[in-house]
């Protein structure tokens, strides 16, 4: 902690350039409201969809989701930036950028960013170069976990089932589309087409008719020119949170998602139609299955070199007893009503305590290579 103030200064960084901008703002609203102001000084900083860093309102209600609709970070004349090579925040005016205002040092950053340009290692790399401590996974784990193809490649080598998939690069799609379609046809009758590096179910399509495949790929390409196509995996959707402690990572209670009236857990179902989703925490599973999922979640967390927190999602087929990784989120949904905090609440850790735990964990880390 810097010497010229008593409480650690925590920068809440949110918004961002990804398609999950409003979800990031909603996450920030929840953390703003829950963070212990007696322990921490809060510095809210928003990133607009165009990438400008601006001083943000310290007002949870302003950024919260309302009836499924979110709020964007908007820019006026003021901007903020980290002074190169330091942990010092400065402010300046677009009309007079040469006149910098010293906004003081930042002790720790809580990057509440979802998706590309935030959860994918880009922000983490920036903070590393500034020797700034921050909450969550490091650069490599963040980048790898955001990339579905790399995640599956690494986790399959660790001996955990990941299902069948195909990666479509931009070059492959542009130069040899027929060969790409033949590869995908081999995955089965039903596939899921996804942007390779995105979250919150943005740009995902379930394709049960091969005639719809090209349109689904083009829809995913609007979010990422690298597209992953996954064979449909049967089973219950079960999730486990992982949280780091001084003695190592620990698993949360297990949660289950059941979708009613929709083909899958898409963006609209997640954020705009809560009646279509049934969350069960704890999930109604046997103790043996629970332990299997918890152990597998820790294996995934460690195989990818994660830090701080992650949510690891699986499919469990009750007939075959097969456990298959769906994905990992290094900055999962983080409002009090999101799966990750609710699973930890079942373990006796309140939302406010979870926020404090993550900040204290980040403050205790060394900077540089770990």
Coordinates of C-alpha atoms in Angstrom, one line a residue:
X1 CA 0.0 0.0 0.0
X2 CA 1.3 3.5 -0.8
X3 CA 2.4 5.7 2.1
X4 CA 0.3 8.8 1.4
X5 CA -3.1 7.2 2.2
X6 CA -4.4 4.9 4.7
X7 CA -6.8 2.7 2.8
X8 CA -5.7 0.7 -0.3
X9 CA -7.0 2.4 -3.4
X10 CA -8.9 0.0 -5.6
X11 CA -9.5 0.8 -9.2
X12 CA -12.7 -0.8 -10.5
X13 CA -12.1 -1.1 -14.2
X14 CA -15.2 -1.9 -16.3
X15 CA -17.0 -1.5 -19.6
X16 CA -14.7 -2.3 -22.4
X17 CA -14.6 -2.9 -26.1
X18 CA -16.3 -6.4 -26.2
X19 CA -19.9 -7.3 -26.9
X20 CA -20.2 -7.9 -23.1
X21 CA -19.8 -4.2 -22.3
X22 CA -23.2 -3.8 -20.5
X23 CA -22.7 -7.0 -18.5
X24 CA -19.3 -5.7 -17.3
X25 CA -21.1 -2.5 -16.2
X26 CA -23.7 -4.5 -14.3
X27 CA -20.9 -6.4 -12.6
X28 CA -19.2 -3.2 -11.6
X29 CA -22.4 -1.9 -10.2
X30 CA -22.7 -4.9 -7.9
X31 CA -19.1 -4.6 -6.7
X32 CA -19.4 -0.9 -6.2
X33 CA -22.4 -1.5 -3.9
X34 CA -20.9 -4.4 -2.0
X35 CA -17.2 -3.3 -1.5
X36 CA -16.3 -2.5 2.0
X37 CA -15.8 1.3 2.0
X38 CA -14.3 1.2 5.5
X39 CA -11.4 -0.9 4.2
X40 CA -10.9 0.4 0.6
X41 CA -11.0 3.6 -1.3
X42 CA -12.8 3.0 -4.6
X43 CA -11.7 4.6 -7.9
X44 CA -14.2 3.7 -10.7
X45 CA -12.7 3.9 -14.2
X46 CA -14.8 3.0 -17.3
X47 CA -13.6 2.0 -20.7
X48 CA -15.9 3.0 -23.6
X49 CA -16.7 0.7 -26.5
X50 CA -14.2 2.7 -28.5
X51 CA -11.5 2.1 -25.9
X52 CA -11.3 5.5 -24.1
X53 CA -10.6 5.4 -20.4
X54 CA -12.8 7.8 -18.5
X55 CA -13.5 8.7 -14.9
X56 CA -16.7 6.8 -14.1
X57 CA -19.6 7.6 -11.8
X58 CA -19.4 6.0 -8.3
X59 CA -23.1 5.1 -8.6
X60 CA -24.1 1.5 -8.6
X61 CA -27.7 2.3 -9.7
X62 CA -26.4 4.1 -12.8
X63 CA -24.7 1.0 -14.2
X64 CA -27.1 -1.8 -13.1
X65 CA -29.2 -3.8 -15.5
X66 CA -32.8 -2.6 -15.6
X67 CA -35.4 -4.9 -17.1
X68 CA -32.6 -6.7 -19.0
X69 CA -31.3 -3.5 -20.4
X70 CA -27.8 -2.2 -19.6
X71 CA -25.9 1.0 -19.4
X72 CA -22.8 2.0 -21.4
X73 CA -19.8 3.9 -20.3
X74 CA -19.9 7.3 -22.1
X75 CA -17.0 9.7 -22.7
X76 CA -17.2 13.5 -22.2
X77 CA -14.0 15.7 -22.3
X78 CA -12.2 14.0 -19.4
X79 CA -9.9 11.0 -19.8
X80 CA -7.7 9.0 -17.4
X81 CA -4.6 6.9 -18.0
X82 CA -1.9 5.0 -16.2
X83 CA 1.4 6.9 -16.4
X84 CA 3.7 4.7 -18.4
X85 CA 5.7 2.3 -16.2
X86 CA 4.1 3.4 -13.0
X87 CA 1.0 2.6 -10.8
X88 CA 0.0 6.3 -10.9
X89 CA -3.3 7.4 -12.4
X90 CA -3.4 10.7 -14.3
X91 CA -6.3 12.7 -15.7
X92 CA -6.4 15.0 -18.7
X93 CA -8.7 16.9 -21.0
X94 CA -9.2 16.0 -24.6
X95 CA -9.1 19.7 -25.5
X96 CA -5.9 20.2 -23.5
X97 CA -4.1 16.8 -23.3
X98 CA -0.7 18.3 -22.4
X99 CA -1.9 19.4 -18.9
X100 CA -2.0 16.3 -16.7
X101 CA -3.7 16.1 -13.3
X102 CA -2.1 13.7 -10.8
X103 CA -4.9 11.4 -9.5
X104 CA -2.6 9.4 -7.2
X105 CA -1.3 5.9 -7.0
X106 CA -3.4 2.8 -7.4
X107 CA -2.7 -0.1 -5.1
X108 CA -4.8 -2.8 -6.9
X109 CA -7.0 -3.1 -9.9
X110 CA -10.2 -5.1 -10.0
X111 CA -10.7 -5.7 -13.7
X112 CA -14.4 -6.4 -14.0
X113 CA -14.2 -6.8 -17.8
X114 CA -15.8 -9.7 -19.7
X115 CA -14.7 -10.9 -23.1
X116 CA -12.1 -9.7 -25.5
X117 CA -9.9 -6.7 -24.7
X118 CA -10.4 -7.3 -21.0
X119 CA -10.7 -10.9 -19.9
X120 CA -8.4 -12.2 -22.6
X121 CA -5.0 -11.1 -21.2
X122 CA -4.8 -7.7 -22.9
X123 CA -5.6 -5.7 -19.7
X124 CA -3.6 -8.1 -17.6
X125 CA -0.5 -7.5 -19.8
X126 CA -1.0 -3.8 -19.5
X127 CA -1.2 -4.0 -15.7
X128 CA 1.9 -6.3 -15.6
X129 CA 4.0 -3.7 -17.4
X130 CA 2.9 -1.1 -14.9
X131 CA 3.8 -3.4 -12.0
X132 CA 0.2 -3.1 -10.8
X133 CA -1.4 -5.8 -8.7
X134 CA -4.8 -6.9 -9.9
X135 CA -7.5 -9.4 -9.1
X136 CA -7.8 -12.6 -11.1
X137 CA -5.8 -14.7 -13.5
X138 CA -2.6 -13.6 -15.1
X139 CA -1.9 -12.8 -18.7
X140 CA -1.2 -16.4 -20.0
X141 CA -4.1 -18.0 -18.1
X142 CA -6.5 -15.3 -19.2
X143 CA -5.6 -15.5 -22.8
X144 CA -5.6 -19.3 -23.0
X145 CA -8.9 -19.6 -21.1
X146 CA -10.6 -17.1 -23.3
X147 CA -9.5 -19.0 -26.4
X148 CA -11.9 -22.1 -26.5
X149 CA -9.6 -24.0 -29.0
X150 CA -6.5 -23.5 -26.8
X151 CA -8.5 -24.4 -23.6
X152 CA -9.7 -27.7 -25.1
X153 CA -6.3 -28.5 -26.5
X154 CA -4.6 -28.1 -23.1
X155 CA -7.3 -29.7 -21.0
X156 CA -7.5 -32.7 -23.3
X157 CA -3.8 -33.2 -22.8
X158 CA -4.5 -33.1 -19.0
X159 CA -6.8 -36.1 -19.5
X160 CA -10.1 -34.4 -19.0
X161 CA -12.8 -35.0 -21.7
X162 CA -13.6 -31.9 -23.8
X163 CA -15.8 -33.3 -26.6
X164 CA -15.3 -33.1 -30.3
X165 CA -14.6 -29.7 -32.0
X166 CA -13.3 -28.0 -35.1
X167 CA -11.5 -24.6 -35.3
X168 CA -12.2 -22.5 -38.4
X169 CA -9.6 -19.8 -39.0
X170 CA -10.3 -16.8 -41.3
X171 CA -7.8 -18.1 -43.9
X172 CA -9.5 -21.5 -44.0
X173 CA -13.0 -20.0 -44.3
X174 CA -11.9 -17.6 -47.1
X175 CA -9.8 -20.1 -49.2
X176 CA -11.3 -23.5 -48.7
X177 CA -14.9 -23.2 -47.4
X178 CA -16.0 -26.6 -48.8
X179 CA -13.3 -28.5 -46.9
X180 CA -14.3 -26.6 -43.7
X181 CA -17.9 -27.6 -44.1
X182 CA -17.0 -31.2 -44.6
X183 CA -14.9 -31.2 -41.4
X184 CA -17.9 -29.8 -39.5
X185 CA -20.3 -32.3 -41.0
X186 CA -18.3 -35.1 -39.4
X187 CA -19.0 -33.7 -35.9
X188 CA -22.6 -34.9 -36.1
X189 CA -26.2 -33.8 -36.8
X190 CA -26.3 -31.0 -34.2
X191 CA -23.5 -28.6 -33.5
X192 CA -22.9 -25.3 -31.7
X193 CA -21.1 -22.5 -33.6
X194 CA -19.3 -20.1 -31.4
X195 CA -16.9 -17.1 -31.6
X196 CA -13.6 -18.7 -30.4
X197 CA -12.9 -15.8 -28.0
X198 CA -16.1 -14.5 -26.5
X199 CA -18.4 -15.0 -23.6
X200 CA -22.0 -14.5 -22.3
X201 CA -23.2 -16.7 -25.2
X202 CA -22.6 -13.8 -27.6
X203 CA -22.8 -14.9 -31.2
X204 CA -23.6 -18.5 -30.5
X205 CA -25.9 -20.6 -32.7
X206 CA -27.3 -24.1 -32.3
X207 CA -27.4 -25.7 -35.7
X208 CA -29.6 -28.7 -36.3
X209 CA -29.9 -28.3 -40.1
X210 CA -26.7 -28.3 -42.2
X211 CA -28.3 -25.6 -44.5
X212 CA -28.1 -23.1 -41.6
X213 CA -24.4 -23.7 -41.0
X214 CA -22.8 -21.0 -43.2
X215 CA -25.1 -18.3 -41.8
X216 CA -24.3 -19.4 -38.2
X217 CA -20.5 -19.2 -39.0
X218 CA -20.9 -15.7 -40.5
X219 CA -22.9 -14.6 -37.4
X220 CA -20.0 -15.9 -35.1
X221 CA -17.4 -14.2 -37.3
X222 CA -19.0 -10.8 -36.6
X223 CA -17.5 -11.3 -33.1
X224 CA -14.3 -13.2 -33.9
X225 CA -12.8 -14.3 -37.2
X226 CA -11.7 -17.5 -35.4
X227 CA -14.8 -19.7 -35.0
X228 CA -15.1 -22.9 -33.1
X229 CA -17.7 -25.5 -33.9
X230 CA -18.5 -28.1 -31.2
X231 CA -20.4 -31.3 -31.4
X232 CA -23.5 -31.3 -29.2
X233 CA -22.7 -32.9 -25.8
X234 CA -25.5 -34.5 -23.9
X235 CA -25.8 -34.1 -20.1
X236 CA -26.7 -31.8 -17.3
X237 CA -25.0 -28.4 -17.1
X238 CA -23.1 -28.4 -13.8
X239 CA -20.8 -25.6 -12.7
X240 CA -18.2 -25.2 -10.0
X241 CA -16.5 -22.1 -8.8
X242 CA -12.8 -22.2 -7.9
X243 CA -11.3 -19.6 -5.5
X244 CA -7.7 -19.3 -4.5
X245 CA -6.6 -19.3 -0.9
X246 CA -3.1 -18.9 0.6
X247 CA -2.9 -22.7 0.8
X248 CA -4.2 -23.2 -2.7
X249 CA -7.4 -23.3 -4.8
X250 CA -10.6 -24.6 -3.3
X251 CA -13.9 -25.6 -5.0
X252 CA -17.3 -24.1 -4.3
X253 CA -20.6 -25.9 -4.0
X254 CA -21.9 -27.2 -7.3
X255 CA -24.7 -25.4 -9.2
X256 CA -26.9 -26.6 -12.0
X257 CA -28.5 -24.7 -14.9
X258 CA -31.7 -26.0 -16.5
X259 CA -33.2 -24.1 -19.5
X260 CA -36.9 -24.2 -20.2
X261 CA -38.4 -23.0 -23.4
X262 CA -35.1 -22.3 -25.2
X263 CA -32.8 -24.4 -27.3
X264 CA -29.8 -23.5 -25.1
X265 CA -28.5 -21.1 -22.5
X266 CA -28.2 -18.1 -24.9
X267 CA -27.6 -14.4 -24.2
X268 CA -31.4 -13.6 -24.1
X269 CA -32.1 -16.4 -21.7
X270 CA -29.2 -15.4 -19.4
X271 CA -30.0 -11.7 -19.1
X272 CA -33.4 -11.0 -20.5
X273 CA -35.7 -13.9 -19.7
X274 CA -34.8 -15.2 -16.1
X275 CA -38.1 -17.2 -16.0
X276 CA -36.7 -19.5 -18.7
X277 CA -33.8 -20.6 -16.4
X278 CA -33.8 -22.7 -13.3
X279 CA -30.7 -22.5 -11.1
X280 CA -30.2 -25.1 -8.5
X281 CA -27.6 -24.6 -5.8
X282 CA -26.6 -27.1 -4.5
X283 CA -27.2 -29.3 -7.5
X284 CA -29.2 -32.5 -6.9
X285 CA -26.3 -34.9 -7.5
X286 CA -24.6 -37.7 -5.5
X287 CA -21.6 -37.0 -3.3
X288 CA -19.4 -39.0 -5.6
X289 CA -20.4 -36.9 -8.6
X290 CA -20.0 -33.7 -6.6
X291 CA -16.4 -34.7 -5.6
X292 CA -15.6 -35.7 -9.2
X293 CA -16.7 -32.3 -10.5
X294 CA -14.9 -30.4 -7.7
X295 CA -11.7 -32.3 -8.3
X296 CA -11.9 -31.8 -12.1
X297 CA -12.5 -28.0 -11.6
X298 CA -9.3 -27.7 -9.6
X299 CA -7.4 -29.8 -12.2
X300 CA -8.6 -27.4 -15.0
X301 CA -7.8 -24.3 -12.9
X302 CA -4.2 -25.6 -12.2
X303 CA -3.6 -26.9 -15.7
X304 CA -4.3 -23.5 -17.2
X305 CA -2.3 -21.7 -14.5
X306 CA -5.2 -19.7 -13.2
X307 CA -5.1 -17.4 -10.2
X308 CA -7.7 -15.8 -8.0
X309 CA -11.0 -17.1 -9.3
X310 CA -12.6 -19.0 -12.2
X311 CA -15.8 -20.8 -12.9
X312 CA -15.5 -24.2 -14.5
X313 CA -18.5 -25.6 -16.4
X314 CA -19.2 -29.2 -17.2
X315 CA -21.7 -31.5 -18.9
X316 CA -22.5 -34.7 -16.9
X317 CA -24.2 -37.6 -18.7
X318 CA -26.0 -39.7 -16.1
X319 CA -26.2 -42.7 -18.3
X320 CA -22.6 -43.0 -19.3
X321 CA -21.2 -41.2 -16.2
X322 CA -19.1 -39.1 -18.6
X323 CA -17.9 -35.7 -17.3
X324 CA -17.1 -33.3 -20.1
X325 CA -15.6 -29.8 -19.9
X326 CA -17.8 -27.1 -21.4
X327 CA -15.7 -24.0 -20.7
X328 CA -13.9 -22.0 -18.1
X329 CA -14.5 -18.3 -17.2
X330 CA -11.7 -16.4 -15.6
X331 CA -14.0 -13.5 -14.8
X332 CA -17.4 -15.1 -14.5
X333 CA -20.7 -13.3 -14.0
X334 CA -20.2 -11.5 -10.7
X335 CA -23.4 -9.9 -9.5
X336 CA -24.8 -11.2 -6.2
X337 CA -27.3 -13.2 -8.3
X338 CA -24.7 -14.7 -10.6
X339 CA -23.8 -18.4 -10.3
X340 CA -20.3 -17.9 -9.0
X341 CA -21.1 -15.7 -6.0
X342 CA -24.2 -17.8 -5.2
X343 CA -22.2 -21.0 -5.2
X344 CA -19.7 -19.5 -2.7
X345 CA -22.6 -18.2 -0.6
X346 CA -23.6 -21.8 -0.1
X347 CA -20.2 -22.4 1.3
X348 CA -20.7 -19.5 3.8
X349 CA -18.8 -16.7 2.0
X350 CA -21.0 -13.7 1.5
X351 CA -20.8 -11.5 -1.6
X352 CA -19.1 -8.6 0.2
X353 CA -16.6 -11.1 1.9
X354 CA -15.9 -12.6 -1.6
X355 CA -15.0 -9.2 -3.0
X356 CA -12.7 -8.4 0.0
X357 CA -11.1 -11.8 -0.2
X358 CA -10.2 -11.3 -3.9
X359 CA -8.8 -7.8 -3.2
X360 CA -6.7 -9.0 -0.3
X361 CA -5.4 -11.9 -2.3
X362 CA -4.3 -9.6 -5.1
X363 CA -2.7 -7.2 -2.7
X364 CA -0.6 -10.0 -1.3
X365 CA 0.8 -11.1 -4.7
X366 CA 4.2 -10.1 -5.9
X367 CA 4.5 -8.1 -9.1
X368 CA 6.4 -9.4 -12.1
X369 CA 6.7 -13.1 -13.1
X370 CA 5.2 -15.5 -10.6

